[in-house]
JSON list of C-alpha atoms in Angstrom, two decimals:
[
{"chain": "A", "resi": 10, "resn": "UNK", "atom": "CA", "xyz": [-0.07, 24.62, 21.69]},
{"chain": "A", "resi": 11, "resn": "UNK", "atom": "CA", "xyz": [1.60, 22.25, 23.08]},
{"chain": "A", "resi": 12, "resn": "UNK", "atom": "CA", "xyz": [-0.77, 19.64, 21.48]},
{"chain": "A", "resi": 13, "resn": "UNK", "atom": "CA", "xyz": [0.51, 21.19, 17.80]},
{"chain": "A", "resi": 14, "resn": "UNK", "atom": "CA", "xyz": [4.16, 20.93, 18.78]},
{"chain": "A", "resi": 15, "resn": "UNK", "atom": "CA", "xyz": [2.87, 17.37, 19.39]},
{"chain": "A", "resi": 16, "resn": "UNK", "atom": "CA", "xyz": [1.43, 16.67, 16.27]},
{"chain": "A", "resi": 17, "resn": "UNK", "atom": "CA", "xyz": [4.06, 18.27, 14.23]},
{"chain": "A", "resi": 18, "resn": "UNK", "atom": "CA", "xyz": [6.72, 15.95, 16.12]},
{"chain": "A", "resi": 19, "resn": "UNK", "atom": "CA", "xyz": [4.69, 12.83, 15.39]},
{"chain": "A", "resi": 20, "resn": "UNK", "atom": "CA", "xyz": [4.18, 13.47, 11.58]},
{"chain": "A", "resi": 21, "resn": "UNK", "atom": "CA", "xyz": [7.85, 14.42, 11.67]},
{"chain": "A", "resi": 22, "resn": "UNK", "atom": "CA", "xyz": [9.35, 11.32, 12.63]},
{"chain": "A", "resi": 23, "resn": "UNK", "atom": "CA", "xyz": [6.47, 9.54, 10.49]},
{"chain": "A", "resi": 24, "resn": "UNK", "atom": "CA", "xyz": [8.69, 10.83, 7.70]},
{"chain": "A", "resi": 25, "resn": "UNK", "atom": "CA", "xyz": [11.92, 10.16, 8.63]},
{"chain": "A", "resi": 26, "resn": "UNK", "atom": "CA", "xyz": [10.59, 6.68, 9.56]},
{"chain": "A", "resi": 27, "resn": "UNK", "atom": "CA", "xyz": [9.02, 6.58, 5.89]},
{"chain": "A", "resi": 28, "resn": "UNK", "atom": "CA", "xyz": [12.26, 8.00, 4.39]},
{"chain": "A", "resi": 29, "resn": "UNK", "atom": "CA", "xyz": [14.53, 5.13, 6.47]},
{"chain": "A", "resi": 30, "resn": "UNK", "atom": "CA", "xyz": [11.67, 2.45, 5.17]},
{"chain": "A", "resi": 31, "resn": "UNK", "atom": "CA", "xyz": [12.56, 3.25, 1.95]},
{"chain": "A", "resi": 32, "resn": "UNK", "atom": "CA", "xyz": [16.14, 3.98, 1.79]},
{"chain": "A", "resi": 33, "resn": "UNK", "atom": "CA", "xyz": [17.00, 0.94, 4.12]},
{"chain": "A", "resi": 34, "resn": "UNK", "atom": "CA", "xyz": [14.45, -1.57, 2.71]},
{"chain": "A", "resi": 35, "resn": "UNK", "atom": "CA", "xyz": [17.35, -3.99, 0.94]},
{"chain": "A", "resi": 36, "resn": "UNK", "atom": "CA", "xyz": [18.90, -3.98, 4.33]},
{"chain": "A", "resi": 37, "resn": "UNK", "atom": "CA", "xyz": [16.08, -5.52, 6.28]},
{"chain": "A", "resi": 38, "resn": "UNK", "atom": "CA", "xyz": [15.04, -1.70, 8.24]},
{"chain": "A", "resi": 39, "resn": "UNK", "atom": "CA", "xyz": [13.46, -2.90, 11.07]},
{"chain": "A", "resi": 40, "resn": "UNK", "atom": "CA", "xyz": [11.98, 0.50, 12.55]},
{"chain": "A", "resi": 41, "resn": "UNK", "atom": "CA", "xyz": [13.56, 3.50, 14.45]},
{"chain": "A", "resi": 42, "resn": "UNK", "atom": "CA", "xyz": [13.88, 4.90, 17.45]},
{"chain": "A", "resi": 43, "resn": "UNK", "atom": "CA", "xyz": [14.45, 9.05, 17.84]},
{"chain": "A", "resi": 44, "resn": "UNK", "atom": "CA", "xyz": [16.07, 10.34, 20.77]},
{"chain": "A", "resi": 45, "resn": "UNK", "atom": "CA", "xyz": [16.87, 13.95, 21.92]},
{"chain": "A", "resi": 46, "resn": "UNK", "atom": "CA", "xyz": [20.18, 14.68, 23.97]},
{"chain": "A", "resi": 47, "resn": "UNK", "atom": "CA", "xyz": [21.57, 17.36, 24.34]},
{"chain": "A", "resi": 48, "resn": "UNK", "atom": "CA", "xyz": [24.37, 17.43, 21.99]},
{"chain": "A", "resi": 49, "resn": "UNK", "atom": "CA", "xyz": [21.84, 16.85, 19.08]},
{"chain": "A", "resi": 50, "resn": "UNK", "atom": "CA", "xyz": [19.45, 14.28, 18.07]},
{"chain": "A", "resi": 51, "resn": "UNK", "atom": "CA", "xyz": [20.63, 10.63, 18.04]},
{"chain": "A", "resi": 52, "resn": "UNK", "atom": "CA", "xyz": [18.37, 8.26, 15.78]},
{"chain": "A", "resi": 53, "resn": "UNK", "atom": "CA", "xyz": [19.11, 4.41, 16.33]},
{"chain": "A", "resi": 54, "resn": "UNK", "atom": "CA", "xyz": [18.40, 2.23, 13.09]},
{"chain": "A", "resi": 55, "resn": "UNK", "atom": "CA", "xyz": [17.04, -1.32, 14.15]},
{"chain": "A", "resi": 56, "resn": "UNK", "atom": "CA", "xyz": [18.14, -3.76, 10.32]},
{"chain": "A", "resi": 57, "resn": "UNK", "atom": "CA", "xyz": [18.59, -7.21, 9.52]},
{"chain": "A", "resi": 58, "resn": "UNK", "atom": "CA", "xyz": [22.28, -6.46, 7.51]},
{"chain": "A", "resi": 59, "resn": "UNK", "atom": "CA", "xyz": [23.63, -3.26, 10.00]},
{"chain": "A", "resi": 60, "resn": "UNK", "atom": "CA", "xyz": [27.01, -3.23, 6.99]},
{"chain": "A", "resi": 61, "resn": "UNK", "atom": "CA", "xyz": [24.79, -2.40, 3.68]},
{"chain": "A", "resi": 62, "resn": "UNK", "atom": "CA", "xyz": [23.08, 0.62, 6.18]},
{"chain": "A", "resi": 63, "resn": "UNK", "atom": "CA", "xyz": [26.28, 2.01, 6.73]},
{"chain": "A", "resi": 64, "resn": "UNK", "atom": "CA", "xyz": [27.90, 1.47, 3.53]},
{"chain": "A", "resi": 65, "resn": "UNK", "atom": "CA", "xyz": [31.69, 0.98, 2.25]},
{"chain": "A", "resi": 66, "resn": "UNK", "atom": "CA", "xyz": [33.21, 3.55, 4.27]},
{"chain": "A", "resi": 67, "resn": "UNK", "atom": "CA", "xyz": [30.53, 4.84, 6.08]},
{"chain": "A", "resi": 68, "resn": "UNK", "atom": "CA", "xyz": [28.98, 6.60, 2.61]},
{"chain": "A", "resi": 69, "resn": "UNK", "atom": "CA", "xyz": [25.39, 5.64, 3.96]},
{"chain": "A", "resi": 70, "resn": "UNK", "atom": "CA", "xyz": [25.29, 6.62, 6.79]},
{"chain": "A", "resi": 71, "resn": "UNK", "atom": "CA", "xyz": [26.85, 9.98, 6.02]},
{"chain": "A", "resi": 72, "resn": "UNK", "atom": "CA", "xyz": [24.33, 10.57, 3.12]},
{"chain": "A", "resi": 73, "resn": "UNK", "atom": "CA", "xyz": [21.45, 10.20, 5.42]},
{"chain": "A", "resi": 74, "resn": "UNK", "atom": "CA", "xyz": [22.59, 12.04, 7.92]},
{"chain": "A", "resi": 75, "resn": "UNK", "atom": "CA", "xyz": [22.44, 15.05, 5.92]},
{"chain": "A", "resi": 76, "resn": "UNK", "atom": "CA", "xyz": [18.92, 14.03, 4.56]},
{"chain": "A", "resi": 77, "resn": "UNK", "atom": "CA", "xyz": [17.92, 14.16, 8.21]},
{"chain": "A", "resi": 78, "resn": "UNK", "atom": "CA", "xyz": [19.88, 17.70, 8.56]},
{"chain": "A", "resi": 79, "resn": "UNK", "atom": "CA", "xyz": [18.77, 19.82, 6.00]},
{"chain": "A", "resi": 80, "resn": "UNK", "atom": "CA", "xyz": [15.24, 18.09, 4.34]},
{"chain": "A", "resi": 81, "resn": "UNK", "atom": "CA", "xyz": [13.89, 17.43, 8.05]},
{"chain": "A", "resi": 82, "resn": "UNK", "atom": "CA", "xyz": [15.20, 19.60, 10.37]},
{"chain": "A", "resi": 83, "resn": "UNK", "atom": "CA", "xyz": [16.66, 17.47, 13.02]},
{"chain": "A", "resi": 84, "resn": "UNK", "atom": "CA", "xyz": [19.46, 19.72, 14.95]},
{"chain": "A", "resi": 85, "resn": "UNK", "atom": "CA", "xyz": [23.04, 17.43, 15.14]},
{"chain": "A", "resi": 86, "resn": "UNK", "atom": "CA", "xyz": [21.51, 14.36, 13.67]},
{"chain": "A", "resi": 87, "resn": "UNK", "atom": "CA", "xyz": [23.81, 10.92, 15.13]},
{"chain": "A", "resi": 88, "resn": "UNK", "atom": "CA", "xyz": [23.09, 7.62, 13.52]},
{"chain": "A", "resi": 89, "resn": "UNK", "atom": "CA", "xyz": [23.16, 4.52, 15.59]},
{"chain": "A", "resi": 90, "resn": "UNK", "atom": "CA", "xyz": [23.20, 1.08, 13.87]},
{"chain": "A", "resi": 91, "resn": "UNK", "atom": "CA", "xyz": [21.65, -1.30, 15.68]},
{"chain": "A", "resi": 92, "resn": "UNK", "atom": "CA", "xyz": [21.39, -5.58, 14.27]},
{"chain": "A", "resi": 93, "resn": "UNK", "atom": "CA", "xyz": [18.17, -7.19, 15.03]},
{"chain": "A", "resi": 94, "resn": "UNK", "atom": "CA", "xyz": [18.89, -10.41, 17.21]},
{"chain": "A", "resi": 95, "resn": "UNK", "atom": "CA", "xyz": [15.98, -12.35, 16.04]},
{"chain": "A", "resi": 96, "resn": "UNK", "atom": "CA", "xyz": [14.45, -11.06, 12.39]},
{"chain": "A", "resi": 97, "resn": "UNK", "atom": "CA", "xyz": [11.64, -13.04, 12.82]},
{"chain": "A", "resi": 98, "resn": "UNK", "atom": "CA", "xyz": [10.26, -12.32, 16.21]},
{"chain": "A", "resi": 99, "resn": "UNK", "atom": "CA", "xyz": [10.11, -8.43, 14.29]},
{"chain": "A", "resi": 100, "resn": "UNK", "atom": "CA", "xyz": [7.01, -7.63, 12.44]},
{"chain": "A", "resi": 101, "resn": "UNK", "atom": "CA", "xyz": [8.13, -4.71, 10.18]},
{"chain": "A", "resi": 102, "resn": "UNK", "atom": "CA", "xyz": [10.61, -7.13, 8.36]},
{"chain": "A", "resi": 103, "resn": "UNK", "atom": "CA", "xyz": [8.54, -10.45, 8.63]},
{"chain": "A", "resi": 104, "resn": "UNK", "atom": "CA", "xyz": [6.09, -8.39, 6.71]},
{"chain": "A", "resi": 105, "resn": "UNK", "atom": "CA", "xyz": [8.66, -7.03, 4.35]},
{"chain": "A", "resi": 106, "resn": "UNK", "atom": "CA", "xyz": [9.22, -11.01, 3.68]},
{"chain": "A", "resi": 107, "resn": "UNK", "atom": "CA", "xyz": [5.37, -11.27, 2.83]},
{"chain": "A", "resi": 108, "resn": "UNK", "atom": "CA", "xyz": [5.62, -9.01, 0.16]},
{"chain": "A", "resi": 109, "resn": "UNK", "atom": "CA", "xyz": [8.74, -10.09, -1.48]},
{"chain": "A", "resi": 110, "resn": "UNK", "atom": "CA", "xyz": [7.48, -13.47, -2.22]},
{"chain": "A", "resi": 111, "resn": "UNK", "atom": "CA", "xyz": [3.96, -12.09, -3.01]},
{"chain": "A", "resi": 112, "resn": "UNK", "atom": "CA", "xyz": [6.12, -10.07, -5.68]},
{"chain": "A", "resi": 113, "resn": "UNK", "atom": "CA", "xyz": [7.82, -13.51, -6.90]},
{"chain": "A", "resi": 114, "resn": "UNK", "atom": "CA", "xyz": [4.77, -14.96, -8.02]},
{"chain": "A", "resi": 115, "resn": "UNK", "atom": "CA", "xyz": [4.30, -17.26, -4.41]},
{"chain": "A", "resi": 116, "resn": "UNK", "atom": "CA", "xyz": [0.68, -17.97, -3.32]},
{"chain": "A", "resi": 117, "resn": "UNK", "atom": "CA", "xyz": [-0.78, -16.09, -0.44]},
{"chain": "A", "resi": 118, "resn": "UNK", "atom": "CA", "xyz": [-1.62, -18.86, 1.80]},
{"chain": "A", "resi": 119, "resn": "UNK", "atom": "CA", "xyz": [1.17, -20.61, 1.72]},
{"chain": "A", "resi": 120, "resn": "UNK", "atom": "CA", "xyz": [3.40, -17.17, 1.90]},
{"chain": "A", "resi": 121, "resn": "UNK", "atom": "CA", "xyz": [1.23, -16.59, 5.41]},
{"chain": "A", "resi": 122, "resn": "UNK", "atom": "CA", "xyz": [1.42, -19.84, 6.61]},
{"chain": "A", "resi": 123, "resn": "UNK", "atom": "CA", "xyz": [5.39, -20.23, 5.63]},
{"chain": "A", "resi": 124, "resn": "UNK", "atom": "CA", "xyz": [6.27, -17.02, 7.57]},
{"chain": "A", "resi": 125, "resn": "UNK", "atom": "CA", "xyz": [3.58, -18.26, 10.75]},
{"chain": "A", "resi": 126, "resn": "UNK", "atom": "CA", "xyz": [5.47, -21.39, 11.32]},
{"chain": "A", "resi": 127, "resn": "UNK", "atom": "CA", "xyz": [8.96, -19.42, 11.21]},
{"chain": "A", "resi": 128, "resn": "UNK", "atom": "CA", "xyz": [7.90, -16.63, 13.96]},
{"chain": "A", "resi": 129, "resn": "UNK", "atom": "CA", "xyz": [6.40, -19.12, 16.19]},
{"chain": "A", "resi": 130, "resn": "UNK", "atom": "CA", "xyz": [8.90, -21.30, 15.81]},
{"chain": "A", "resi": 131, "resn": "UNK", "atom": "CA", "xyz": [11.39, -18.38, 17.39]},
{"chain": "A", "resi": 132, "resn": "UNK", "atom": "CA", "xyz": [9.42, -18.52, 20.20]},
{"chain": "A", "resi": 133, "resn": "UNK", "atom": "CA", "xyz": [6.58, -16.09, 19.80]},
{"chain": "A", "resi": 134, "resn": "UNK", "atom": "CA", "xyz": [3.34, -16.77, 21.94]},
{"chain": "A", "resi": 135, "resn": "UNK", "atom": "CA", "xyz": [1.05, -15.93, 18.67]},
{"chain": "A", "resi": 136, "resn": "UNK", "atom": "CA", "xyz": [1.52, -13.85, 15.73]},
{"chain": "A", "resi": 137, "resn": "UNK", "atom": "CA", "xyz": [-1.43, -12.83, 13.49]},
{"chain": "A", "resi": 138, "resn": "UNK", "atom": "CA", "xyz": [-0.81, -11.98, 9.63]},
{"chain": "A", "resi": 139, "resn": "UNK", "atom": "CA", "xyz": [-3.90, -10.25, 7.47]},
{"chain": "A", "resi": 140, "resn": "UNK", "atom": "CA", "xyz": [-2.88, -10.10, 3.97]},
{"chain": "A", "resi": 141, "resn": "UNK", "atom": "CA", "xyz": [-5.92, -7.12, 1.83]},
{"chain": "A", "resi": 142, "resn": "UNK", "atom": "CA", "xyz": [-6.49, -6.10, -1.82]},
{"chain": "A", "resi": 143, "resn": "UNK", "atom": "CA", "xyz": [-6.98, -7.96, -4.71]},
{"chain": "A", "resi": 144, "resn": "UNK", "atom": "CA", "xyz": [-5.85, -11.80, -3.92]},
{"chain": "A", "resi": 145, "resn": "UNK", "atom": "CA", "xyz": [-8.53, -14.06, -5.37]},
{"chain": "A", "resi": 146, "resn": "UNK", "atom": "CA", "xyz": [-9.32, -12.07, -8.44]},
{"chain": "A", "resi": 147, "resn": "UNK", "atom": "CA", "xyz": [-10.62, -9.09, -9.39]},
{"chain": "A", "resi": 148, "resn": "UNK", "atom": "CA", "xyz": [-12.69, -8.19, -6.07]},
{"chain": "A", "resi": 149, "resn": "UNK", "atom": "CA", "xyz": [-10.74, -7.31, -3.09]},
{"chain": "A", "resi": 150, "resn": "UNK", "atom": "CA", "xyz": [-10.61, -9.11, 0.15]},
{"chain": "A", "resi": 151, "resn": "UNK", "atom": "CA", "xyz": [-9.44, -9.54, 3.01]},
{"chain": "A", "resi": 152, "resn": "UNK", "atom": "CA", "xyz": [-7.58, -12.79, 4.45]},
{"chain": "A", "resi": 153, "resn": "UNK", "atom": "CA", "xyz": [-6.15, -13.57, 7.98]},
{"chain": "A", "resi": 154, "resn": "UNK", "atom": "CA", "xyz": [-3.78, -16.10, 9.20]},
{"chain": "A", "resi": 155, "resn": "UNK", "atom": "CA", "xyz": [-3.37, -16.44, 13.45]},
{"chain": "A", "resi": 156, "resn": "UNK", "atom": "CA", "xyz": [-2.12, -19.25, 15.88]},
{"chain": "A", "resi": 157, "resn": "UNK", "atom": "CA", "xyz": [-1.23, -19.63, 19.22]},
{"chain": "A", "resi": 158, "resn": "UNK", "atom": "CA", "xyz": [-2.69, -16.57, 21.88]},
{"chain": "A", "resi": 159, "resn": "UNK", "atom": "CA", "xyz": [-2.73, -12.85, 20.75]},
{"chain": "A", "resi": 160, "resn": "UNK", "atom": "CA", "xyz": [-4.70, -9.95, 22.37]},
{"chain": "A", "resi": 161, "resn": "UNK", "atom": "CA", "xyz": [-7.20, -7.93, 19.77]},
{"chain": "A", "resi": 162, "resn": "UNK", "atom": "CA", "xyz": [-7.56, -5.27, 22.17]},
{"chain": "A", "resi": 163, "resn": "UNK", "atom": "CA", "xyz": [-7.67, -3.37, 24.78]},
{"chain": "A", "resi": 164, "resn": "UNK", "atom": "CA", "xyz": [-4.45, -1.12, 26.83]},
{"chain": "A", "resi": 165, "resn": "UNK", "atom": "CA", "xyz": [-2.33, -4.84, 26.42]},
{"chain": "A", "resi": 166, "resn": "UNK", "atom": "CA", "xyz": [-2.88, -4.94, 22.34]},
{"chain": "A", "resi": 167, "resn": "UNK", "atom": "CA", "xyz": [-1.49, -1.44, 22.24]},
{"chain": "A", "resi": 168, "resn": "UNK", "atom": "CA", "xyz": [1.34, -1.63, 24.72]},
{"chain": "A", "resi": 169, "resn": "UNK", "atom": "CA", "xyz": [2.40, -5.71, 23.96]},
{"chain": "A", "resi": 170, "resn": "UNK", "atom": "CA", "xyz": [1.38, -6.41, 20.36]},
{"chain": "A", "resi": 171, "resn": "UNK", "atom": "CA", "xyz": [4.16, -5.21, 18.18]},
{"chain": "A", "resi": 172, "resn": "UNK", "atom": "CA", "xyz": [2.71, -4.37, 14.47]},
{"chain": "A", "resi": 173, "resn": "UNK", "atom": "CA", "xyz": [4.83, -4.10, 11.11]},
{"chain": "A", "resi": 174, "resn": "UNK", "atom": "CA", "xyz": [2.89, -2.78, 7.94]},
{"chain": "A", "resi": 175, "resn": "UNK", "atom": "CA", "xyz": [4.36, -3.10, 4.21]},
{"chain": "A", "resi": 176, "resn": "UNK", "atom": "CA", "xyz": [2.63, -3.30, 0.67]},
{"chain": "A", "resi": 177, "resn": "UNK", "atom": "CA", "xyz": [4.00, -4.38, -2.49]},
{"chain": "A", "resi": 178, "resn": "UNK", "atom": "CA", "xyz": [2.59, -3.82, -6.04]},
{"chain": "A", "resi": 179, "resn": "UNK", "atom": "CA", "xyz": [1.52, -6.46, -8.37]},
{"chain": "A", "resi": 180, "resn": "UNK", "atom": "CA", "xyz": [-0.52, -7.02, -11.26]},
{"chain": "A", "resi": 181, "resn": "UNK", "atom": "CA", "xyz": [-4.46, -7.04, -10.43]},
{"chain": "A", "resi": 182, "resn": "UNK", "atom": "CA", "xyz": [-3.07, -3.61, -7.67]},
{"chain": "A", "resi": 183, "resn": "UNK", "atom": "CA", "xyz": [-1.65, -2.98, -4.01]},
{"chain": "A", "resi": 184, "resn": "UNK", "atom": "CA", "xyz": [-1.83, -6.08, -1.58]},
{"chain": "A", "resi": 185, "resn": "UNK", "atom": "CA", "xyz": [-1.77, -4.62, 1.81]},
{"chain": "A", "resi": 186, "resn": "UNK", "atom": "CA", "xyz": [0.78, -6.57, 4.70]},
{"chain": "A", "resi": 187, "resn": "UNK", "atom": "CA", "xyz": [-0.16, -6.48, 8.50]},
{"chain": "A", "resi": 188, "resn": "UNK", "atom": "CA", "xyz": [1.70, -8.44, 10.77]},
{"chain": "A", "resi": 189, "resn": "UNK", "atom": "CA", "xyz": [1.10, -8.60, 14.85]},
{"chain": "A", "resi": 190, "resn": "UNK", "atom": "CA", "xyz": [3.67, -10.26, 16.57]},
{"chain": "A", "resi": 191, "resn": "UNK", "atom": "CA", "xyz": [3.17, -11.49, 20.62]},
{"chain": "A", "resi": 192, "resn": "UNK", "atom": "CA", "xyz": [6.46, -11.20, 21.97]},
{"chain": "A", "resi": 193, "resn": "UNK", "atom": "CA", "xyz": [7.89, -14.25, 23.83]},
{"chain": "A", "resi": 194, "resn": "UNK", "atom": "CA", "xyz": [8.56, -12.78, 27.36]},
{"chain": "A", "resi": 195, "resn": "UNK", "atom": "CA", "xyz": [5.47, -10.79, 26.95]},
{"chain": "A", "resi": 196, "resn": "UNK", "atom": "CA", "xyz": [3.35, -10.94, 30.60]},
{"chain": "A", "resi": 197, "resn": "UNK", "atom": "CA", "xyz": [-0.36, -9.88, 30.41]},
{"chain": "A", "resi": 198, "resn": "UNK", "atom": "CA", "xyz": [-1.66, -8.16, 33.46]},
{"chain": "A", "resi": 199, "resn": "UNK", "atom": "CA", "xyz": [-3.94, -11.02, 34.29]},
{"chain": "A", "resi": 200, "resn": "UNK", "atom": "CA", "xyz": [-1.15, -13.76, 34.16]},
{"chain": "A", "resi": 201, "resn": "UNK", "atom": "CA", "xyz": [-1.46, -15.30, 38.09]},
{"chain": "A", "resi": 202, "resn": "UNK", "atom": "CA", "xyz": [1.14, -17.59, 39.23]},
{"chain": "A", "resi": 203, "resn": "UNK", "atom": "CA", "xyz": [0.56, -20.79, 41.61]},
{"chain": "A", "resi": 204, "resn": "UNK", "atom": "CA", "xyz": [3.18, -20.60, 44.43]},
{"chain": "A", "resi": 205, "resn": "UNK", "atom": "CA", "xyz": [3.94, -24.35, 45.81]},
{"chain": "A", "resi": 206, "resn": "UNK", "atom": "CA", "xyz": [2.23, -25.36, 49.44]},
{"chain": "A", "resi": 207, "resn": "UNK", "atom": "CA", "xyz": [3.92, -24.56, 52.60]},
{"chain": "A", "resi": 208, "resn": "UNK", "atom": "CA", "xyz": [4.57, -26.43, 55.29]},
{"chain": "A", "resi": 209, "resn": "UNK", "atom": "CA", "xyz": [4.96, -25.49, 58.52]},
{"chain": "A", "resi": 210, "resn": "UNK", "atom": "CA", "xyz": [7.09, -27.15, 61.28]},
{"chain": "A", "resi": 211, "resn": "UNK", "atom": "CA", "xyz": [7.25, -26.43, 64.86]},
{"chain": "A", "resi": 212, "resn": "UNK", "atom": "CA", "xyz": [10.77, -27.55, 66.79]},
{"chain": "A", "resi": 213, "resn": "UNK", "atom": "CA", "xyz": [10.52, -28.16, 70.57]},
{"chain": "A", "resi": 214, "resn": "UNK", "atom": "CA", "xyz": [12.68, -24.90, 71.00]},
{"chain": "A", "resi": 215, "resn": "UNK", "atom": "CA", "xyz": [9.43, -23.96, 69.99]},
{"chain": "A", "resi": 216, "resn": "UNK", "atom": "CA", "xyz": [10.85, -22.41, 66.15]},
{"chain": "A", "resi": 217, "resn": "UNK", "atom": "CA", "xyz": [9.12, -22.39, 63.71]},
{"chain": "A", "resi": 218, "resn": "UNK", "atom": "CA", "xyz": [10.33, -23.31, 60.53]},
{"chain": "A", "resi": 219, "resn": "UNK", "atom": "CA", "xyz": [8.45, -23.14, 56.73]},
{"chain": "A", "resi": 220, "resn": "UNK", "atom": "CA", "xyz": [9.09, -25.09, 53.88]},
{"chain": "A", "resi": 221, "resn": "UNK", "atom": "CA", "xyz": [7.99, -25.96, 50.91]},
{"chain": "A", "resi": 222, "resn": "UNK", "atom": "CA", "xyz": [6.22, -29.33, 49.68]},
{"chain": "A", "resi": 223, "resn": "UNK", "atom": "CA", "xyz": [6.96, -30.27, 46.31]},
{"chain": "A", "resi": 224, "resn": "UNK", "atom": "CA", "xyz": [4.54, -31.84, 44.33]},
{"chain": "A", "resi": 225, "resn": "UNK", "atom": "CA", "xyz": [6.10, -35.56, 44.89]},
{"chain": "A", "resi": 226, "resn": "UNK", "atom": "CA", "xyz": [6.23, -34.65, 48.78]},
{"chain": "A", "resi": 227, "resn": "UNK", "atom": "CA", "xyz": [2.26, -33.88, 48.75]},
{"chain": "A", "resi": 228, "resn": "UNK", "atom": "CA", "xyz": [1.72, -37.93, 47.09]},
{"chain": "A", "resi": 229, "resn": "UNK", "atom": "CA", "xyz": [3.84, -39.39, 49.39]},
{"chain": "A", "resi": 230, "resn": "UNK", "atom": "CA", "xyz": [1.93, -37.72, 52.05]},
{"chain": "A", "resi": 231, "resn": "UNK", "atom": "CA", "xyz": [-1.86, -37.69, 51.07]},
{"chain": "A", "resi": 232, "resn": "UNK", "atom": "CA", "xyz": [-0.83, -41.55, 50.11]},
{"chain": "A", "resi": 233, "resn": "UNK", "atom": "CA", "xyz": [-0.09, -41.78, 54.00]},
{"chain": "A", "resi": 234, "resn": "UNK", "atom": "CA", "xyz": [-3.45, -40.36, 55.55]},
{"chain": "A", "resi": 235, "resn": "UNK", "atom": "CA", "xyz": [-4.97, -42.87, 52.53]},
{"chain": "A", "resi": 236, "resn": "UNK", "atom": "CA", "xyz": [-3.47, -45.59, 53.92]},
{"chain": "A", "resi": 237, "resn": "UNK", "atom": "CA", "xyz": [-3.76, -44.13, 58.04]},
{"chain": "A", "resi": 238, "resn": "UNK", "atom": "CA", "xyz": [-7.67, -43.99, 56.87]},
{"chain": "A", "resi": 239, "resn": "UNK", "atom": "CA", "xyz": [-8.21, -47.82, 55.92]},
{"chain": "A", "resi": 240, "resn": "UNK", "atom": "CA", "xyz": [-6.20, -48.94, 58.40]},
{"chain": "A", "resi": 241, "resn": "UNK", "atom": "CA", "xyz": [-9.03, -46.76, 60.81]},
{"chain": "A", "resi": 242, "resn": "UNK", "atom": "CA", "xyz": [-11.72, -48.55, 59.08]},
{"chain": "A", "resi": 243, "resn": "UNK", "atom": "CA", "xyz": [-9.95, -51.75, 59.77]},
{"chain": "A", "resi": 244, "resn": "UNK", "atom": "CA", "xyz": [-9.79, -51.56, 62.97]},
{"chain": "A", "resi": 245, "resn": "UNK", "atom": "CA", "xyz": [-13.55, -50.75, 62.81]},
{"chain": "A", "resi": 246, "resn": "UNK", "atom": "CA", "xyz": [-15.01, -53.71, 61.61]},
{"chain": "A", "resi": 247, "resn": "UNK", "atom": "CA", "xyz": [-12.85, -55.51, 63.79]},
{"chain": "A", "resi": 248, "resn": "UNK", "atom": "CA", "xyz": [-14.47, -54.01, 66.70]},
{"chain": "A", "resi": 249, "resn": "UNK", "atom": "CA", "xyz": [-17.38, -54.37, 65.56]},
{"chain": "A", "resi": 250, "resn": "UNK", "atom": "CA", "xyz": [-17.11, -57.76, 64.43]},
{"chain": "A", "resi": 251, "resn": "UNK", "atom": "CA", "xyz": [-15.84, -58.86, 68.47]},
{"chain": "A", "resi": 252, "resn": "UNK", "atom": "CA", "xyz": [-19.02, -56.37, 69.73]},
{"chain": "A", "resi": 253, "resn": "UNK", "atom": "CA", "xyz": [-21.79, -58.63, 67.35]},
{"chain": "A", "resi": 254, "resn": "UNK", "atom": "CA", "xyz": [-19.76, -61.79, 68.73]},
{"chain": "A", "resi": 255, "resn": "UNK", "atom": "CA", "xyz": [-20.22, -61.12, 72.54]},
{"chain": "A", "resi": 256, "resn": "UNK", "atom": "CA", "xyz": [-23.34, -59.80, 71.84]},
{"chain": "A", "resi": 257, "resn": "UNK", "atom": "CA", "xyz": [-24.56, -63.76, 69.94]},
{"chain": "A", "resi": 258, "resn": "UNK", "atom": "CA", "xyz": [-22.93, -65.22, 72.70]},
{"chain": "A", "resi": 259, "resn": "UNK", "atom": "CA", "xyz": [-24.89, -63.23, 76.12]},
{"chain": "A", "resi": 260, "resn": "UNK", "atom": "CA", "xyz": [-28.04, -64.13, 73.89]},
{"chain": "A", "resi": 261, "resn": "UNK", "atom": "CA", "xyz": [-27.50, -67.88, 74.13]}
]
């Protein structure tokens, strides 16, 4: 019974996302989040242009609220609109931008590369754009464009990589656009931070002090050690020469 409730709730959220996606396409819809509170259901809508989501005098918000309550059965829905700080790092928004450019007749390669440059310019660690459908002719094909570093499999690819999908209707058929972005603040589980070396100094009173050695200090220490080694080698050579001279004098 509990499993059935999870499936029902997931299906309802998917239908709500599809409805908002269709209703707020011109506002730059960037996704939504549903939160159950004691006072009702909070629906957080992320958009590139929040003013178009709210509408004149809040008309659009009231209409969406009534639809969520009557058609989707949400208990006392409250809509909160948040602006997307960096639209280039939102995969859903970028997928819709690609769909709009393809609908205007631009070549898919030019569209993909220009979008990748914008996303990487915003600071993303990696991006993958996939366009599938009848892009080259009568037969379906898949074109994939990748730049930077992005996880392809495992748990980090699900938890750390953000995904967005959009479709566009063209004369040859429907094209599917799939965008995956690894945000700039992502920290991978296998990342290793190398700490700077420390120098232990023991003072006369027995107190031990640890100090970090920066690269320049470490290079100076290495140079001093090398100079000491060279001085020792020169001293050994002088001693050997003097010893050789003494032996030759004794022989004579």
